[in-house]
Short mmCIF file of C-alpha atoms and ligand atoms in Angstrom, two decimals:
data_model
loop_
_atom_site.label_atom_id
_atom_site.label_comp_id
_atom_site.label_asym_id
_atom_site.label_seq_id
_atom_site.Cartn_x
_atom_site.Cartn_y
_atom_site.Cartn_z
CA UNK A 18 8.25 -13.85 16.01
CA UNK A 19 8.54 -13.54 12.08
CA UNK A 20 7.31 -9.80 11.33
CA UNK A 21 7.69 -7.97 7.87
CA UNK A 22 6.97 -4.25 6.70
CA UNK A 23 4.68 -3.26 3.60
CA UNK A 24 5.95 0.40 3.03
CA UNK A 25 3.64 2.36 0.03
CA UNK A 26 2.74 6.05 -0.37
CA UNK A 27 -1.11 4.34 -0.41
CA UNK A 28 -2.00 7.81 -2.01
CA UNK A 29 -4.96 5.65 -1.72
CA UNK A 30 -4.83 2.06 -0.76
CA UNK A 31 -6.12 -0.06 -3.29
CA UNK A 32 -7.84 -3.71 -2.89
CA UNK A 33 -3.96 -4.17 -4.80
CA UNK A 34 -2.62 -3.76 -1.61
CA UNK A 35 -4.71 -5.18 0.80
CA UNK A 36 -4.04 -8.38 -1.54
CA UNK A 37 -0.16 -8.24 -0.49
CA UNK A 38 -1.28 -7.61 2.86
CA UNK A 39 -3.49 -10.57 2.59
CA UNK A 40 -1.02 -13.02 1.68
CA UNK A 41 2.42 -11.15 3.62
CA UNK A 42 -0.75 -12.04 7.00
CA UNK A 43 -0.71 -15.62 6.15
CA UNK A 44 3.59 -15.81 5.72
CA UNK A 45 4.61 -13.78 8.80
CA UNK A 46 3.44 -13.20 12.23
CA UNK A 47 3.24 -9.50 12.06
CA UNK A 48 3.15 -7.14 9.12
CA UNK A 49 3.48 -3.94 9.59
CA UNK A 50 2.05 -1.71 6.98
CA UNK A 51 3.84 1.74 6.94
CA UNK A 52 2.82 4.72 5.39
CA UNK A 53 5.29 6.58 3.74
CA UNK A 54 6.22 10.07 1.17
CA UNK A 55 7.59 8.97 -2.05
CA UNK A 56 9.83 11.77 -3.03
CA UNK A 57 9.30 10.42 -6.79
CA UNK A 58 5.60 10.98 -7.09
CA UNK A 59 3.85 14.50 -7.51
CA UNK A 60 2.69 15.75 -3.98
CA UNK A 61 0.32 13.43 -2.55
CA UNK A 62 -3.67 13.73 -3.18
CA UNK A 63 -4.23 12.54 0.60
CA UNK A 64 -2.58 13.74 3.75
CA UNK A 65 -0.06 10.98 5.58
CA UNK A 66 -2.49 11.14 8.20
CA UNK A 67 -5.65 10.75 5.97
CA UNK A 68 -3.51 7.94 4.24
CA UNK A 69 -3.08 5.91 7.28
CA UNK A 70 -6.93 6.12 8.48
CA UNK A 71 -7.87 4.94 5.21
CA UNK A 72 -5.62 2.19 5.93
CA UNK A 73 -7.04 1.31 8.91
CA UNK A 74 -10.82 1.49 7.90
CA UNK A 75 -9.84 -0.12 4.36
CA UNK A 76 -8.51 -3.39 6.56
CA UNK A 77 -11.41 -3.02 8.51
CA UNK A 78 -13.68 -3.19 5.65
CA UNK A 79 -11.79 -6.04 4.29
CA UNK A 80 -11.24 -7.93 7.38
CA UNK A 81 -15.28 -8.07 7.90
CA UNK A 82 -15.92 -8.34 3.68
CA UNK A 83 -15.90 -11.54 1.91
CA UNK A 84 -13.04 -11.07 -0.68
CA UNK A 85 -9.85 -11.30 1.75
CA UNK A 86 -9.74 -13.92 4.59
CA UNK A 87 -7.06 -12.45 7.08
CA UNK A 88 -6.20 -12.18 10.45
CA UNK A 89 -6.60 -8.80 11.22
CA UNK A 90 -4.68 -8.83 14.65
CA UNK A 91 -1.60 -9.54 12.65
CA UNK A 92 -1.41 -6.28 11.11
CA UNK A 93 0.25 -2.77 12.54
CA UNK A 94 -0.70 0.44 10.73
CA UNK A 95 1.69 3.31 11.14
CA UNK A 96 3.89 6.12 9.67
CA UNK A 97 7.07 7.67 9.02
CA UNK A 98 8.17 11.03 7.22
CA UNK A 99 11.94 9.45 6.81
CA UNK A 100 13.27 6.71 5.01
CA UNK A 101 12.23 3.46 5.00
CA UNK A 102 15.52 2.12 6.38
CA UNK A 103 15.40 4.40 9.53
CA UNK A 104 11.77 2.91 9.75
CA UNK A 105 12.99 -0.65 9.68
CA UNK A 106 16.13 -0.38 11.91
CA UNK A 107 13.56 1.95 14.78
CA UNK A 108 10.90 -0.97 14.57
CA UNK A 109 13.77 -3.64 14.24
CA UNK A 110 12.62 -5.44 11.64
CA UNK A 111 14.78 -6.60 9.02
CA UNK A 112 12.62 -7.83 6.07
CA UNK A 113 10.65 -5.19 3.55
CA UNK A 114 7.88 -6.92 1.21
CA UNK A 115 6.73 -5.21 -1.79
CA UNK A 116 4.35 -6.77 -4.72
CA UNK A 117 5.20 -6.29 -8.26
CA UNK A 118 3.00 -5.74 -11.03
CA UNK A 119 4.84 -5.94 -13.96
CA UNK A 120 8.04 -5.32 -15.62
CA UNK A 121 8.25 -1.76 -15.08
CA UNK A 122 7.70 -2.34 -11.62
CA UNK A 123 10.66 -4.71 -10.87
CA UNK A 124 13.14 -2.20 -12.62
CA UNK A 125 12.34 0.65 -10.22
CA UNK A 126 11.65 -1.89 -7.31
CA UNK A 127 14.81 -3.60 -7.58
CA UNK A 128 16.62 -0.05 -7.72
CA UNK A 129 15.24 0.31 -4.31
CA UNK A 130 15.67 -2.45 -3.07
CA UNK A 131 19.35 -2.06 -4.04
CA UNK A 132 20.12 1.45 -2.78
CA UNK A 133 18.61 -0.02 0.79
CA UNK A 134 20.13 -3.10 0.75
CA UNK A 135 23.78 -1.33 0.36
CA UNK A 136 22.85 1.53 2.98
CA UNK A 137 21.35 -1.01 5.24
CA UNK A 138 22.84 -4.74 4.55
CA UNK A 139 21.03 -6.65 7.65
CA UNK A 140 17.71 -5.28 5.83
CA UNK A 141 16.15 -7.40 3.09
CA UNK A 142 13.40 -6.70 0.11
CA UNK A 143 11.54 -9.48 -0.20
CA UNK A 144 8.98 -9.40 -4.23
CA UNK A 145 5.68 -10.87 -4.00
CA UNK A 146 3.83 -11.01 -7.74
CA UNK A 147 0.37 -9.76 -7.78
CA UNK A 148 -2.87 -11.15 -8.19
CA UNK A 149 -3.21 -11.50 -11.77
CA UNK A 150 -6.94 -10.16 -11.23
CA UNK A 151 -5.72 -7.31 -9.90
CA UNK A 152 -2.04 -6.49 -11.45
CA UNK A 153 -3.53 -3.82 -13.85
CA UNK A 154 -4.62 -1.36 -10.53
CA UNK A 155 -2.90 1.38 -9.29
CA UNK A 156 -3.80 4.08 -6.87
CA UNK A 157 -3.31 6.62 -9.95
CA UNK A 158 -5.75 4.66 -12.08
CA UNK A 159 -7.83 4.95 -8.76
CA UNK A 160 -7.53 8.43 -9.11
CA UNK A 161 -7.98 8.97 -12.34
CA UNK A 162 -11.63 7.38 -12.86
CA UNK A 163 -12.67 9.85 -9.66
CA UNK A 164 -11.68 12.67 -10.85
CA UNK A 165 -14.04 11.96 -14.34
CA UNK A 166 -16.70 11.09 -11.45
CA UNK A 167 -16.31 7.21 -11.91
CA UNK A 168 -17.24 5.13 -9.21
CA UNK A 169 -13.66 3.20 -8.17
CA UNK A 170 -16.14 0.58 -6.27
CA UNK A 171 -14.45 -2.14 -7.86
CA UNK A 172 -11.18 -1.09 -7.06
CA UNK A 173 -11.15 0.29 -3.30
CA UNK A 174 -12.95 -0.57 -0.31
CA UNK A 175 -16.16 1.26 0.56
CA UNK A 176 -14.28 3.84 3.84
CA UNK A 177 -11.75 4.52 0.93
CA UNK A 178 -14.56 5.07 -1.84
CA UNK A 179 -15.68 7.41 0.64
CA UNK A 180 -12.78 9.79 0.85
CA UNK A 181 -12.13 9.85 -2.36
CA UNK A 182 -16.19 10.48 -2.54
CA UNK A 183 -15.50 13.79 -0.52
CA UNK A 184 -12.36 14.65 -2.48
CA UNK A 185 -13.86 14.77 -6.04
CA UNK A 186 -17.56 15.60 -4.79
CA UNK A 187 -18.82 18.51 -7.52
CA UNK A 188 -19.03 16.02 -10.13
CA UNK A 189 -18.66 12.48 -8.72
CA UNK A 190 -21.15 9.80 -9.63
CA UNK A 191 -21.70 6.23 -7.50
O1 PNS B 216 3.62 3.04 -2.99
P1 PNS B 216 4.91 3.60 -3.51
O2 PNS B 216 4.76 5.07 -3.82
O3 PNS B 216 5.46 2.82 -4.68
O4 PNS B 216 5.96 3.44 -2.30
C1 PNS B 216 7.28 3.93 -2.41
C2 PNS B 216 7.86 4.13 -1.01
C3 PNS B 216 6.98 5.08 -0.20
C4 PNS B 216 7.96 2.79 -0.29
C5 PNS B 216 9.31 4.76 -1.18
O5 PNS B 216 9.22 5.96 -1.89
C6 PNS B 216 9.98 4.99 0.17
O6 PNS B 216 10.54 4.07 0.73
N1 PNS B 216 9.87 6.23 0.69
C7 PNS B 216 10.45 6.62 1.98
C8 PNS B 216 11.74 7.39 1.75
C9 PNS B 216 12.88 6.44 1.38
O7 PNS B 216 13.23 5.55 2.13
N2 PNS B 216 13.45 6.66 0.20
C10 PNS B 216 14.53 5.86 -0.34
C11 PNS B 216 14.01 4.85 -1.34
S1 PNS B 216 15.33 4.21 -2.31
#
């Protein structure tokens, strides 16, 4: 059975992601979609555990909505505090998948994909391009509108429109 990992921080998930998720559904048997800390980034808005729920219910969303057509049953959810590698060799999967925006994306993806590929050589990092529609999102950008009170509608599914809902409540408007 062909399985891959999606790792993110999905500080949230964006409809960005469930795109790659989309499309990594319809290459692989199994893709498992693995919430993770990135040491790089500010401390996270959401809890790991918040993260992965909004996973889950974003999928679920999705999975029901008439944007994505996926098989739902494909797809793992789960979580790690460590490294990605650790992750990969526990689960024994050998192939990472990670979508790339734009150029200043692939310079600090293929770093990564580097550094892994030397501490773990039997583990590969596999680039999948974007949705055009979508390459100019970012959880950030997500982030940014809520916390002016935009909606983010357009950009995350409604369980994850929610959260953030709760999160920036005083001044938030739909
Ligand atoms: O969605 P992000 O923030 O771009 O995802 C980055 C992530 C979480 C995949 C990366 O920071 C990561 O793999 N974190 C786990 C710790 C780890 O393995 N670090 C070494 C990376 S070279």
């Amino acid at each position: 059975m062909s399985a891959v990992i999606y790792p993110g921080s999905f500080d949230p998930i964006t409809r960005g992601h469930i795109d790659i998720i989309c499309r990594a559904a319809n290459l692989f048997d199994k893709v498992i979609v693995c919430v993770l800390n990135n040491s790089t980034k500010k401390s996270s808005l959401f809890s790991l555990d918040n993260r992965v729920n909004m996973v889950k219910n974003a999928l679920a969303d999705e999975a029901s909505g008439d944007i994505f057509n996926f098989d739902i049953n494909k797809i793992e959810v789960a979580s790690d505090d460590g490294l990605l590698i650790d992750f990969a060799k526990k689960n024994d999967v050998n192939i990472i998948i990670r979508g790339l925006r734009e150029v200043t994306d692939f310079t600090i993806e293929l770093q990564m994909a580097q550094a892994n590929n030397t501490m773990a050589p039997e583990i590969e990092t596999l680039f999948m391009p974007t949705n055009p529609k979508l390459s100019y999102l970012s959880s950030s950008m997500v982030k940014e509108f809520a916390s002016y009170g935009k909606s983010v509608s357009a950009f995350v599914s409604p369980s994850v429109e929610e959260e953030i809902i709760k999160k920036y409540s005083q001044n938030y408007s739909k």
